[in-house]
PDB file of C-alpha atoms in Angstrom:
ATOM      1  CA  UNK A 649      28.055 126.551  35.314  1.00 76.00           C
ATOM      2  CA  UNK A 650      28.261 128.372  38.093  1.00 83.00           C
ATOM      3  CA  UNK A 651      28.094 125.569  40.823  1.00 90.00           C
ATOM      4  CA  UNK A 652      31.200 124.041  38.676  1.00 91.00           C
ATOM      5  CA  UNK A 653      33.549 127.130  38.522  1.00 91.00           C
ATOM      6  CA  UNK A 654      32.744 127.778  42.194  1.00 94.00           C
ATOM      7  CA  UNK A 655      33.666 124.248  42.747  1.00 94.00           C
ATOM      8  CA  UNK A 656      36.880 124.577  40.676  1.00 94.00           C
ATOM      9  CA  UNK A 657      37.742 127.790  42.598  1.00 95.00           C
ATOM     10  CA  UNK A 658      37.199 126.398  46.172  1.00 95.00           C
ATOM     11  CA  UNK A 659      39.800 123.152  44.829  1.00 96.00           C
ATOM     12  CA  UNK A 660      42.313 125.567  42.953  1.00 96.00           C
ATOM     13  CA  UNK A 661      42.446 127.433  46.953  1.00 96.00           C
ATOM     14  CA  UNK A 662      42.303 124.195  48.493  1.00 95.00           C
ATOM     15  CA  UNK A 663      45.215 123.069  47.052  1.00 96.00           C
ATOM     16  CA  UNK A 664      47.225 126.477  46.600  1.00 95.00           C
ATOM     17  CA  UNK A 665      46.402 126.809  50.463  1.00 95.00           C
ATOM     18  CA  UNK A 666      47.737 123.210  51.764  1.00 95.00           C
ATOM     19  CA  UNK A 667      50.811 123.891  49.489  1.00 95.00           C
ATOM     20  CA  UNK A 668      51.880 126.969  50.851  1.00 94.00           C
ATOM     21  CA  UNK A 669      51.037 125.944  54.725  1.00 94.00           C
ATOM     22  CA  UNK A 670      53.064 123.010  54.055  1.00 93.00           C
ATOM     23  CA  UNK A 671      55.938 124.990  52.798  1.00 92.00           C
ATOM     24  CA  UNK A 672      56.364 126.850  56.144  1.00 91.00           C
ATOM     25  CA  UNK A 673      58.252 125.307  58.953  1.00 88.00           C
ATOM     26  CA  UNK A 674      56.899 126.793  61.585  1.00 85.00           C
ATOM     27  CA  UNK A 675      55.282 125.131  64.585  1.00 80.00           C
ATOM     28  CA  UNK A 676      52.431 126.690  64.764  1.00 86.00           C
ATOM     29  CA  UNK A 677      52.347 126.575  60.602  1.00 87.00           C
ATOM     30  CA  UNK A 678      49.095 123.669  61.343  1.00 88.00           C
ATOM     31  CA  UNK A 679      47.021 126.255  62.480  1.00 91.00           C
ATOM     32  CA  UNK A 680      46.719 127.344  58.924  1.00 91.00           C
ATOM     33  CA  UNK A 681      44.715 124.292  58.284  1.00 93.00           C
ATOM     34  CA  UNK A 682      41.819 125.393  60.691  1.00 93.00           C
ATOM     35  CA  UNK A 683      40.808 128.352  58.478  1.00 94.00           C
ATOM     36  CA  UNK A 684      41.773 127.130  55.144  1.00 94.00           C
ATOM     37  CA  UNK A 685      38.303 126.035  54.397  1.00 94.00           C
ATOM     38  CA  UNK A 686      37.053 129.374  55.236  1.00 95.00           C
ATOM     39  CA  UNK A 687      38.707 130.892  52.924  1.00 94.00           C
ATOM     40  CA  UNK A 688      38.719 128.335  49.849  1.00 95.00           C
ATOM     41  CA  UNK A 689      34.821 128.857  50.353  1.00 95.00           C
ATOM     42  CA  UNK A 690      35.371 132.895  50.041  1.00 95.00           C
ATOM     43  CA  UNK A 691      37.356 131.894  46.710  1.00 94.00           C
ATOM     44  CA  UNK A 692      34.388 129.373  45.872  1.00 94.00           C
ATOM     45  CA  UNK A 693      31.674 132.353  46.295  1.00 95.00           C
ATOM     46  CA  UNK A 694      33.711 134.353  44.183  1.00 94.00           C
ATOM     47  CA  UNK A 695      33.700 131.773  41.646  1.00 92.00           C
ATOM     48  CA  UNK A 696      29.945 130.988  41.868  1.00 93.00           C
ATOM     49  CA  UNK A 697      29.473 134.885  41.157  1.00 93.00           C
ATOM     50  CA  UNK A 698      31.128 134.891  37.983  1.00 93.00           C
ATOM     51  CA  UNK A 699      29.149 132.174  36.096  1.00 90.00           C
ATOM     52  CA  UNK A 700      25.635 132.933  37.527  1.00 88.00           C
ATOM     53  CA  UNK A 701      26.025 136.582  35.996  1.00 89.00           C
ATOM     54  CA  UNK A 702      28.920 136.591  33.729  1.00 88.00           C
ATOM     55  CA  UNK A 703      25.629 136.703  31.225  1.00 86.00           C
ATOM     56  CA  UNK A 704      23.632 138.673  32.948  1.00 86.00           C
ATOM     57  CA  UNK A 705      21.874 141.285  30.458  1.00 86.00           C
ATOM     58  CA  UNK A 706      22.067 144.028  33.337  1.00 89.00           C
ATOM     59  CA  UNK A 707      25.356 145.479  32.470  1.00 89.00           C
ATOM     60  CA  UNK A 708      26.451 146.333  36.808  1.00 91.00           C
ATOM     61  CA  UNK A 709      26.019 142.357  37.466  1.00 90.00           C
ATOM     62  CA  UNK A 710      28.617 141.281  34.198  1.00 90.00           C
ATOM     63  CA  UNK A 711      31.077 143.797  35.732  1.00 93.00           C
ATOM     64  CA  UNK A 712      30.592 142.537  38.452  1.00 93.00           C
ATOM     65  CA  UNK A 713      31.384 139.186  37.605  1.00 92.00           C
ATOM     66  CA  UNK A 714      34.316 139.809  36.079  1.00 94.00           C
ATOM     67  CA  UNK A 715      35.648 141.479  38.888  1.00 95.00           C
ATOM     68  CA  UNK A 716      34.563 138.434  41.213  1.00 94.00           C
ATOM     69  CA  UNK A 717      36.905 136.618  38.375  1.00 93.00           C
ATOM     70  CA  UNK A 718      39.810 138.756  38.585  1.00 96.00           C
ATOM     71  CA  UNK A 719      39.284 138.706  42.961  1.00 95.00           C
ATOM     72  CA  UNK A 720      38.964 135.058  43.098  1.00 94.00           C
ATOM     73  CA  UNK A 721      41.871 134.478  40.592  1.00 95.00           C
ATOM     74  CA  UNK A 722      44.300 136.868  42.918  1.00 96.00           C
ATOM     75  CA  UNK A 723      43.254 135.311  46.120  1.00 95.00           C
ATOM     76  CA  UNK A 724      44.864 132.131  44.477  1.00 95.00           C
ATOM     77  CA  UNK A 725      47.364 133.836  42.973  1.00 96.00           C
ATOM     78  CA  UNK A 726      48.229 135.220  46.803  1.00 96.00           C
ATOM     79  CA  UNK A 727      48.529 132.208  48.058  1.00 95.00           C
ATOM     80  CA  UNK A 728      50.789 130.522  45.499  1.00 96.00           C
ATOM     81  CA  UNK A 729      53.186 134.136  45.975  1.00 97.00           C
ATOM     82  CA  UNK A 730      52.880 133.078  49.792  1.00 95.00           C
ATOM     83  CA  UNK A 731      54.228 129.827  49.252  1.00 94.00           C
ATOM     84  CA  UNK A 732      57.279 130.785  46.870  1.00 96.00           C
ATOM     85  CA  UNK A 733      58.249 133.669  49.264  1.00 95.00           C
ATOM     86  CA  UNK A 734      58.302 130.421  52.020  1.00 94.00           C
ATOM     87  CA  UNK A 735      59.817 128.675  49.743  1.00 94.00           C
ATOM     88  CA  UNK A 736      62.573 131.287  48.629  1.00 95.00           C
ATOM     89  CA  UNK A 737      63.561 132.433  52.637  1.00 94.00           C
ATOM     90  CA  UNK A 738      63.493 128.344  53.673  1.00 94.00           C
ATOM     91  CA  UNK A 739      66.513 128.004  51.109  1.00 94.00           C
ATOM     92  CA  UNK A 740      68.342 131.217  51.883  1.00 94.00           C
ATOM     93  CA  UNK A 741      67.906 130.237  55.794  1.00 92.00           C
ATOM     94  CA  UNK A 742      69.398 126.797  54.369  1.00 93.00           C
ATOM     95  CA  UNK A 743      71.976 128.479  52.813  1.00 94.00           C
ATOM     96  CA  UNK A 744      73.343 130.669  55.921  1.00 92.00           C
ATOM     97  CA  UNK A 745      72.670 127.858  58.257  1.00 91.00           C
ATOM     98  CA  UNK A 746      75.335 125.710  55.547  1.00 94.00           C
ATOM     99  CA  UNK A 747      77.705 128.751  55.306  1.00 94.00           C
ATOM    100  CA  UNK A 748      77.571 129.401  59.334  1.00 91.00           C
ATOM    101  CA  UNK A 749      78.077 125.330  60.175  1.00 93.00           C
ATOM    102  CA  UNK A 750      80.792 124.974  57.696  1.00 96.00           C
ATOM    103  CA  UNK A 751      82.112 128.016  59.008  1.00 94.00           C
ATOM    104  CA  UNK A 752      81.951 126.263  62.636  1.00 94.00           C
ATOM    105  CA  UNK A 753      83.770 123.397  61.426  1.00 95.00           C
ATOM    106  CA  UNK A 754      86.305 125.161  60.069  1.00 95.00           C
ATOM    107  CA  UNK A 755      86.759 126.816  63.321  1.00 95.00           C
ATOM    108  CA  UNK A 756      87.084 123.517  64.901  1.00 94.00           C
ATOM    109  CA  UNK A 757      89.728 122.190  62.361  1.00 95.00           C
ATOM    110  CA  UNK A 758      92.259 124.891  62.916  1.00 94.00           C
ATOM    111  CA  UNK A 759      91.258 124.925  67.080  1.00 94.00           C
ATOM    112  CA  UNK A 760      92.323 121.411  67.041  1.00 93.00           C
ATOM    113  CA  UNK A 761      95.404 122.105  64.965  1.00 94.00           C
ATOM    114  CA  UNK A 762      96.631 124.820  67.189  1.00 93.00           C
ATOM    115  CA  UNK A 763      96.104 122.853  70.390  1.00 92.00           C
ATOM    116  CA  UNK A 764      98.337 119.926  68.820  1.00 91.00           C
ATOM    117  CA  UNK A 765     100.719 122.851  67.716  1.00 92.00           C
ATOM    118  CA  UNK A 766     100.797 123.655  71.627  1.00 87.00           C
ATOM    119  CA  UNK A 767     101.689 120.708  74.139  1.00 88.00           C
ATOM    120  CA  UNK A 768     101.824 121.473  77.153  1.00 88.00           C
ATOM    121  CA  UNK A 769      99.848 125.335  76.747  1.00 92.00           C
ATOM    122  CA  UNK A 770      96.715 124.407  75.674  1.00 92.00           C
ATOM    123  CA  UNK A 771      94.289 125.964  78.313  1.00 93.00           C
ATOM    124  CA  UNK A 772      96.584 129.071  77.764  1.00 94.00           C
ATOM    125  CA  UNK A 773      96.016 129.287  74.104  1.00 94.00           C
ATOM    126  CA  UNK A 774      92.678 128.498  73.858  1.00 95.00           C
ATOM    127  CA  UNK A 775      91.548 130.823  76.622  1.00 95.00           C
ATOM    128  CA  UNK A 776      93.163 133.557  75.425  1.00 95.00           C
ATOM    129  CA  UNK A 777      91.963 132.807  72.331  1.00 95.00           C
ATOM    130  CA  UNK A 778      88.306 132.855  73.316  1.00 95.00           C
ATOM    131  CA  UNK A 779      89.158 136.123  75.245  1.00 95.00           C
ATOM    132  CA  UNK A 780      90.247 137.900  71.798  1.00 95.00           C
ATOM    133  CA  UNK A 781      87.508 136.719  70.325  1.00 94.00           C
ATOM    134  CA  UNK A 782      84.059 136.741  72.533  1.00 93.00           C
ATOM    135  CA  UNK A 783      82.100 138.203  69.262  1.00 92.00           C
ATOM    136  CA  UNK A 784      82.889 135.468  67.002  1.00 94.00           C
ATOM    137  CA  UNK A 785      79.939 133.120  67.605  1.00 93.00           C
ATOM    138  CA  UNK A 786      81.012 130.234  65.134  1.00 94.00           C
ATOM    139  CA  UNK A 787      84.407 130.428  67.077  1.00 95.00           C
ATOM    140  CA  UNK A 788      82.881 129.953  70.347  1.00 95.00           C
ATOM    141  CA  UNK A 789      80.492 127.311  69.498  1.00 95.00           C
ATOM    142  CA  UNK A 790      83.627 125.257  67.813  1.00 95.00           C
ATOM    143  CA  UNK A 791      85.753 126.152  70.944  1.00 95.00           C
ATOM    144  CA  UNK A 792      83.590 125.880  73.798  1.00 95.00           C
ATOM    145  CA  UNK A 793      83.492 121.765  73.843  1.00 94.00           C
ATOM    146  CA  UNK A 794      87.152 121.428  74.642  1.00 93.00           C
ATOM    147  CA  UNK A 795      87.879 120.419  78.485  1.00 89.00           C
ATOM    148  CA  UNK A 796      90.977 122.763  77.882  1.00 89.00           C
ATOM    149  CA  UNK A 797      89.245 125.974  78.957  1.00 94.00           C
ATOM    150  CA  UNK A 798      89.590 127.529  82.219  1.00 95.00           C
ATOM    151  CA  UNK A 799      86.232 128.000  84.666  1.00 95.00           C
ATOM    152  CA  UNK A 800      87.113 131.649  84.745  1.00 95.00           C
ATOM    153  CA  UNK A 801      87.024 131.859  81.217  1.00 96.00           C
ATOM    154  CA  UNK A 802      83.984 129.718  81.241  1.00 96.00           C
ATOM    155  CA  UNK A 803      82.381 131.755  83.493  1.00 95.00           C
ATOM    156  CA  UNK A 804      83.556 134.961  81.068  1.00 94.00           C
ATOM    157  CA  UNK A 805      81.562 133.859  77.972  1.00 95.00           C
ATOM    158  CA  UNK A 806      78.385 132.374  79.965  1.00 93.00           C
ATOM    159  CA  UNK A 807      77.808 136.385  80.603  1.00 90.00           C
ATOM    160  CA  UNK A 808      77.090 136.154  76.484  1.00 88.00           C
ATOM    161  CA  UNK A 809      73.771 137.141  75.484  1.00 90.00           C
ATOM    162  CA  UNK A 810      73.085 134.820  72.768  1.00 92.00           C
ATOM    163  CA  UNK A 811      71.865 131.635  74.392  1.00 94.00           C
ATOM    164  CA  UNK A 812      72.867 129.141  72.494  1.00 93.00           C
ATOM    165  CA  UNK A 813      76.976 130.796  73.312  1.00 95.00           C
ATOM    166  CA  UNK A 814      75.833 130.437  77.216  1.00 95.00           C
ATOM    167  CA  UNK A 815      74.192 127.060  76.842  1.00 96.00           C
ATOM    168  CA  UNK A 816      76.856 125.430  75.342  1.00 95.00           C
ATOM    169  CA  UNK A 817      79.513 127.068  77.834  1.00 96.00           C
ATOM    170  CA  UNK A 818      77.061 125.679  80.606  1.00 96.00           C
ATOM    171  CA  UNK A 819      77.838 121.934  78.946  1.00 96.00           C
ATOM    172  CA  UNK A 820      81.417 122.236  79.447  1.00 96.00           C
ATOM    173  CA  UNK A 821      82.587 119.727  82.177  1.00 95.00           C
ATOM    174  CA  UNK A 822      85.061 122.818  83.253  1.00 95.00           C
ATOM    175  CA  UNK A 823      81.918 124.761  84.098  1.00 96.00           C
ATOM    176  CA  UNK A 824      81.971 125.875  88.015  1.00 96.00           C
ATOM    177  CA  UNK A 825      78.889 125.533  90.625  1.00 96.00           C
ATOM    178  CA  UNK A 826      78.856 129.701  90.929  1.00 96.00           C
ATOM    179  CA  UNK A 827      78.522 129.926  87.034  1.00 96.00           C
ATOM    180  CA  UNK A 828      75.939 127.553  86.710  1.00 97.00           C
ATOM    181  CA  UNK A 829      73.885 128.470  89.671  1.00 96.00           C
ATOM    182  CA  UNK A 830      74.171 132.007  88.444  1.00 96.00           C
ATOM    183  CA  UNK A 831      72.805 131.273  85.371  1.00 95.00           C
ATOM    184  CA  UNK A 832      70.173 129.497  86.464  1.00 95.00           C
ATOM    185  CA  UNK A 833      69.012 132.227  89.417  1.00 94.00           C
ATOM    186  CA  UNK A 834      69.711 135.286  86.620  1.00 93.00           C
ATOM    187  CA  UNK A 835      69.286 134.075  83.477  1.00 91.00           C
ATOM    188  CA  UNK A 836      65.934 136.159  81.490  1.00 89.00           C
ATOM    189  CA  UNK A 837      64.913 132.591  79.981  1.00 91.00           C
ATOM    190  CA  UNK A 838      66.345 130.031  82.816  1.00 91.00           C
ATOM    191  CA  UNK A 839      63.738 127.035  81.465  1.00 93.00           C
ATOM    192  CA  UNK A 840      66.221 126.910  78.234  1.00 93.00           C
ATOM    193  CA  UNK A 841      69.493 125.421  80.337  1.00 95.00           C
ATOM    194  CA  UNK A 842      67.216 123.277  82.412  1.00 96.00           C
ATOM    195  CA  UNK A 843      68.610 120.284  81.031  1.00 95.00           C
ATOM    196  CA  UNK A 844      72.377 121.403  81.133  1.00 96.00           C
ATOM    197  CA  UNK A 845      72.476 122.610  84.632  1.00 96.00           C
ATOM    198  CA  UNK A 846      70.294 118.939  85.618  1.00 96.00           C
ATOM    199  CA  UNK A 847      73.493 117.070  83.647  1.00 96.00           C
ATOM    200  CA  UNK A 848      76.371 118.912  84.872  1.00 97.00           C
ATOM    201  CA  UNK A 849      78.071 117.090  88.129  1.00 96.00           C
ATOM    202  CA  UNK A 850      78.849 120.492  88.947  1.00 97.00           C
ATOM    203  CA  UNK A 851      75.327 121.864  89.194  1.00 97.00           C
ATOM    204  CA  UNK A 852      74.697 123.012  93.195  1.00 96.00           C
ATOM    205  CA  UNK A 853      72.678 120.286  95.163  1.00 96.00           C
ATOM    206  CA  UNK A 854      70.142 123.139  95.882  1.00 96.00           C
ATOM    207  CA  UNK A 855      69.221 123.741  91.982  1.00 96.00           C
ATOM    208  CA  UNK A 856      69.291 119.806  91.461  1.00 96.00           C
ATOM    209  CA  UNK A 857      66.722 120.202  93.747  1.00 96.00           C
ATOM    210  CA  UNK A 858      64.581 123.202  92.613  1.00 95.00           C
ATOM    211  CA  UNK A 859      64.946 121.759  88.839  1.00 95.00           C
ATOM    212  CA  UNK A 860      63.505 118.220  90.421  1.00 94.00           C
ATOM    213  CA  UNK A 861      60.423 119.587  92.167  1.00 92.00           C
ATOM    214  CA  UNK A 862      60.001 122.925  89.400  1.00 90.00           C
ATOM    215  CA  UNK A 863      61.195 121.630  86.020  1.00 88.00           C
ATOM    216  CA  UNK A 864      59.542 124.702  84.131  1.00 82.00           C
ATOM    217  CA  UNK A 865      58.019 124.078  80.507  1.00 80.00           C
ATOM    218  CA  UNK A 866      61.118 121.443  80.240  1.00 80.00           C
ATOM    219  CA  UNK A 867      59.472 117.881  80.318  1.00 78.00           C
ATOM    220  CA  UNK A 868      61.598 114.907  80.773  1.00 83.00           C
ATOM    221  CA  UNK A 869      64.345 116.495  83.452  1.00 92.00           C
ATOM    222  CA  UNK A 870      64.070 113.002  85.279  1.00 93.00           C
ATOM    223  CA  UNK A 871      66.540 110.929  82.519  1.00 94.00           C
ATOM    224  CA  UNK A 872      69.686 114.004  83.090  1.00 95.00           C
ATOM    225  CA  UNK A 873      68.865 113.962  86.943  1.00 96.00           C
ATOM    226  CA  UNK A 874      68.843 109.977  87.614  1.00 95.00           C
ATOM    227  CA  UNK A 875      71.795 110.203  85.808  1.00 94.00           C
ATOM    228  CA  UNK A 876      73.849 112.522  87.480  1.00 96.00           C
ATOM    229  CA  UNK A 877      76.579 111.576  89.856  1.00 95.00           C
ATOM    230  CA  UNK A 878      76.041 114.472  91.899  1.00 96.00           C
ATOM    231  CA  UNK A 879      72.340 114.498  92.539  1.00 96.00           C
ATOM    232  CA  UNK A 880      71.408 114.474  95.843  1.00 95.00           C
ATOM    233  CA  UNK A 881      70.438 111.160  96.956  1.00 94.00           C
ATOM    234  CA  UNK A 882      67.154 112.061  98.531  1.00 94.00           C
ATOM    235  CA  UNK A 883      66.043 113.348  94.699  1.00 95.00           C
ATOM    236  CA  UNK A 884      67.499 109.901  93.270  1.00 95.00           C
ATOM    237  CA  UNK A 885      64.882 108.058  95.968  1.00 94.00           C
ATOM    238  CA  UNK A 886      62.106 110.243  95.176  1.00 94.00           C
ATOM    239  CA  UNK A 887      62.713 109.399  91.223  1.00 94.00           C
ATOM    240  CA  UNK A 888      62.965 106.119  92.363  1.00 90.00           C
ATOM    241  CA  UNK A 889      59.852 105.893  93.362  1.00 89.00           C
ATOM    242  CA  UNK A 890      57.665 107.568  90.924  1.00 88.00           C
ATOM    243  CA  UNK A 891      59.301 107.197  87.821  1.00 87.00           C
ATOM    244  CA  UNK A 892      57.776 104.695  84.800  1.00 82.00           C
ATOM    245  CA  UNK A 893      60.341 105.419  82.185  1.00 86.00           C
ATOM    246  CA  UNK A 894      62.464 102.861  81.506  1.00 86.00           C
ATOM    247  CA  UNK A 895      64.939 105.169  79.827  1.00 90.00           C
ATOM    248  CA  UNK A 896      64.554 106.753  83.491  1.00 91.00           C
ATOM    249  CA  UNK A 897      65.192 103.366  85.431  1.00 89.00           C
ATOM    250  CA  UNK A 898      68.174 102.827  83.305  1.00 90.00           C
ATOM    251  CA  UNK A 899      70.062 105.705  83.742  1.00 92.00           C
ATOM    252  CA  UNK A 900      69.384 105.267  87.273  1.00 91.00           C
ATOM    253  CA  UNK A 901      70.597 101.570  87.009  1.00 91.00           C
ATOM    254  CA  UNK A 902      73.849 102.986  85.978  1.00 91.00           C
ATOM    255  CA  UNK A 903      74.209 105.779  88.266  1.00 93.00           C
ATOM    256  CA  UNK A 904      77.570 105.195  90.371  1.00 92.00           C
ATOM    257  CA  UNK A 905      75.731 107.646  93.367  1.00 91.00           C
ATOM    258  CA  UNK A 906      72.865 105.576  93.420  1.00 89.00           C
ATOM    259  CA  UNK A 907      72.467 104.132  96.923  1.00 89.00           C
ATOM    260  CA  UNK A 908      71.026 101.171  98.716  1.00 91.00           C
ATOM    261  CA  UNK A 909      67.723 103.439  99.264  1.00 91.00           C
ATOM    262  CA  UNK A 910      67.376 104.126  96.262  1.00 89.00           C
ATOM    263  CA  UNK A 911      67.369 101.030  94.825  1.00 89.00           C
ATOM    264  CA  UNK A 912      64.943  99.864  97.609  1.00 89.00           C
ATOM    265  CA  UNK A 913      62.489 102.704  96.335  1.00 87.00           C
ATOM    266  CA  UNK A 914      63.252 101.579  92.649  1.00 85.00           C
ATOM    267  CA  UNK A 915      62.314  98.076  93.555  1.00 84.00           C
ATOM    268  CA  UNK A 916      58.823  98.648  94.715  1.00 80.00           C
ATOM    269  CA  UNK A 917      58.763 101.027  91.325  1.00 76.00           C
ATOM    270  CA  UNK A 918      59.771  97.753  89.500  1.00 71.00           C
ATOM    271  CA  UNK A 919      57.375  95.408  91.500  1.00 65.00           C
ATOM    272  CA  UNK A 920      53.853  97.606  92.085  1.00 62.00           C
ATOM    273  CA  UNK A 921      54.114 100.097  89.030  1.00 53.00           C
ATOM    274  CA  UNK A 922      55.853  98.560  86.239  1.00 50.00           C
ATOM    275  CA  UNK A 923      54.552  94.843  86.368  1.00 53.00           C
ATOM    276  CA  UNK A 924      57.824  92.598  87.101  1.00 52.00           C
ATOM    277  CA  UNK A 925      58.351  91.325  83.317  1.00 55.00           C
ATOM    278  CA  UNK A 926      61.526  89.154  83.067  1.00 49.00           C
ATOM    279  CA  UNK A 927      62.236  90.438  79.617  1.00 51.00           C
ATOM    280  CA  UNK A 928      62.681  93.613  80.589  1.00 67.00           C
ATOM    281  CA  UNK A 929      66.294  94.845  80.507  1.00 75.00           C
ATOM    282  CA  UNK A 930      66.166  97.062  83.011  1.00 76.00           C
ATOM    283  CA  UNK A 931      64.547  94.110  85.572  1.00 76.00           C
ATOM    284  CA  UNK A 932      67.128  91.824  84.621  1.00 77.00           C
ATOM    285  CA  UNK A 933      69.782  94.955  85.419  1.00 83.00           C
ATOM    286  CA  UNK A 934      68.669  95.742  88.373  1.00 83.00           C
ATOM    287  CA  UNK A 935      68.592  91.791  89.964  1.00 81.00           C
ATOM    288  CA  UNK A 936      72.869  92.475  88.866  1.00 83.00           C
ATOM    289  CA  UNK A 937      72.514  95.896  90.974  1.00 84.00           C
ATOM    290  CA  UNK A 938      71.004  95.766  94.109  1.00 80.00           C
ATOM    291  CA  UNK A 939      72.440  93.205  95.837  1.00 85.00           C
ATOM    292  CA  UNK A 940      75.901  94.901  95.116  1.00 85.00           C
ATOM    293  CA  UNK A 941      74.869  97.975  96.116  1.00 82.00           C
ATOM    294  CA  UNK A 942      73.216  96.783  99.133  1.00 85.00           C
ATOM    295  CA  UNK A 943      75.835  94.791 100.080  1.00 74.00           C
ATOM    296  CA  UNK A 944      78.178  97.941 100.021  1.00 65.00           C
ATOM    297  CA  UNK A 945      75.609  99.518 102.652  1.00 57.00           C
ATOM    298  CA  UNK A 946      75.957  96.982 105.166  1.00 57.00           C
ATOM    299  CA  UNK A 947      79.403  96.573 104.947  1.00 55.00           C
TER     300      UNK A 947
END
């Protein structure tokens, strides 16, 4: 009896514990998993307790059991509460993430109304718009796409201490090289507009450069940077060279800045590296490439 209730406690944890570790959404919510069989066992002990001596005739070992009962039964317990408190903030975080992009969209509705409502004065509405309202973070996120804003005003709200404000300002084509390379030289968490500043044809040749050789904790910097018209050609050659991403050798495929170098140095990529394979795409783009390209250089 008391192998089988210790069994049936270490299940009834088991399960109560994978339930409510699965209920969080955490990244690091896996962990859980490491020490749940730790702790179903402590739940199993408690269980094994109270049927070897729930019978006992010495009276301190049947109290005993019962209160290995009543522990064993709240460390379950615990665990289910665990998992509906999870449960309960996942759906109120669902419900002000609903009410805040709705509220965003509705933002961008009557944004898009006013500029039609304005020919001709756009950038002077909308900027002075964003000036009156610099607080208003579902305003600025709706308002901050347009190409109508000024690079002074730009340069205004990337000063905004909520990142995700000065992140999307930093994706708007209006953005100017001083406001993105002071971003990326003062900004307390750079690493999070890595990938904005390596897009952005306005982004300084000397942080294309620094983001090329440093990219931070930011993988995958390479795709925005083979991209981008205004990356300096010696960083398009070195990419060139090393990368073996196709998405990569695409994007640099396509890159109007691309030179006669690099696709010389994206050749050898193609030939040594990658295995010539006439199925692939990218192969078959690049024989339509380089002679153009090369041609252009000699002409």
């Amino acid at each position: 009896r008391g192998i089988g209730i210790s069994l049936l406690f270490f299940a009834a944890f088991l399960a109560a514990g994978t339930w409510a570790i699965t209920r969080s959404r955490a990244s690091t919510a896996g962990i859980g998993f490491l020490f749940l069989p730790a702790e179903a066992s402590i739940a199993g002990i408690l269980g094994l307790l109270f049927g070897r001596f729930r019978n006992s005739s010495v009276e301190k070992y049947r109290y005993g059991s019962w209160l290995s009962l009543f522990a064993g039964v709240a460390l379950i317990a615990f665990t289910i509460w665990s998992g509906v408190q999870v449960n309960a903030l996942n759906a109120s975080r669902d419900n002000q993430q609903a009410r805040y992009s709705a509220a965003i969209a509705s933002n961008r509705q009557q944004i898009d109304a006013s500029l039609q409502a304005n020919p001709g004065r756009q950038r002077a509405w909308l900027d002075s718009s964003i000036r009156a309202r610099l607080n208003d973070r579902a305003f600025l996120l709706a308002a901050l796409p347009h190409d109508s804003i000024s690079s002074e005003v730009i340069d205004t709200v990337a000063y905004n201490p909520d990142l995700g404000v000065t992140l999307e300002a930093l994706r708007n084509p209006n953005a100017s090289a001083q406001t993105l390379e002071r971003v990326y030289r003062t900004a307390s968490y750079p690493d999070y507009f890595y990938q904005a500043l390596a897009a952005h044809h306005n982004t300084p040749d000397s942080v294309l450069r620094k983001l090329h050789q440093n990219p931070g904790v930011i993988s995958g910097l390479d795709i925005w940077l083979a991209g981008n018209p205004s990356t300096p050609k010696d960083v398009l050659v070195d990419i060139g060279r090393k990368t073996t991403d196709r998405q990569v050798v695409a994007a640099l495929l396509e890159n109007p800045s691309a030179d006669c170098a690099t696709m010389s140095a994206l050749a050898e990529n193609l030939m040594k590296k990658q295995k010539r394979d006439a199925d692939d795409v990218n192969v078959q783009r690049f024989s339509q490439v380089y002679p153009t390209v090369c041609k252009r250089a000699t002409e």
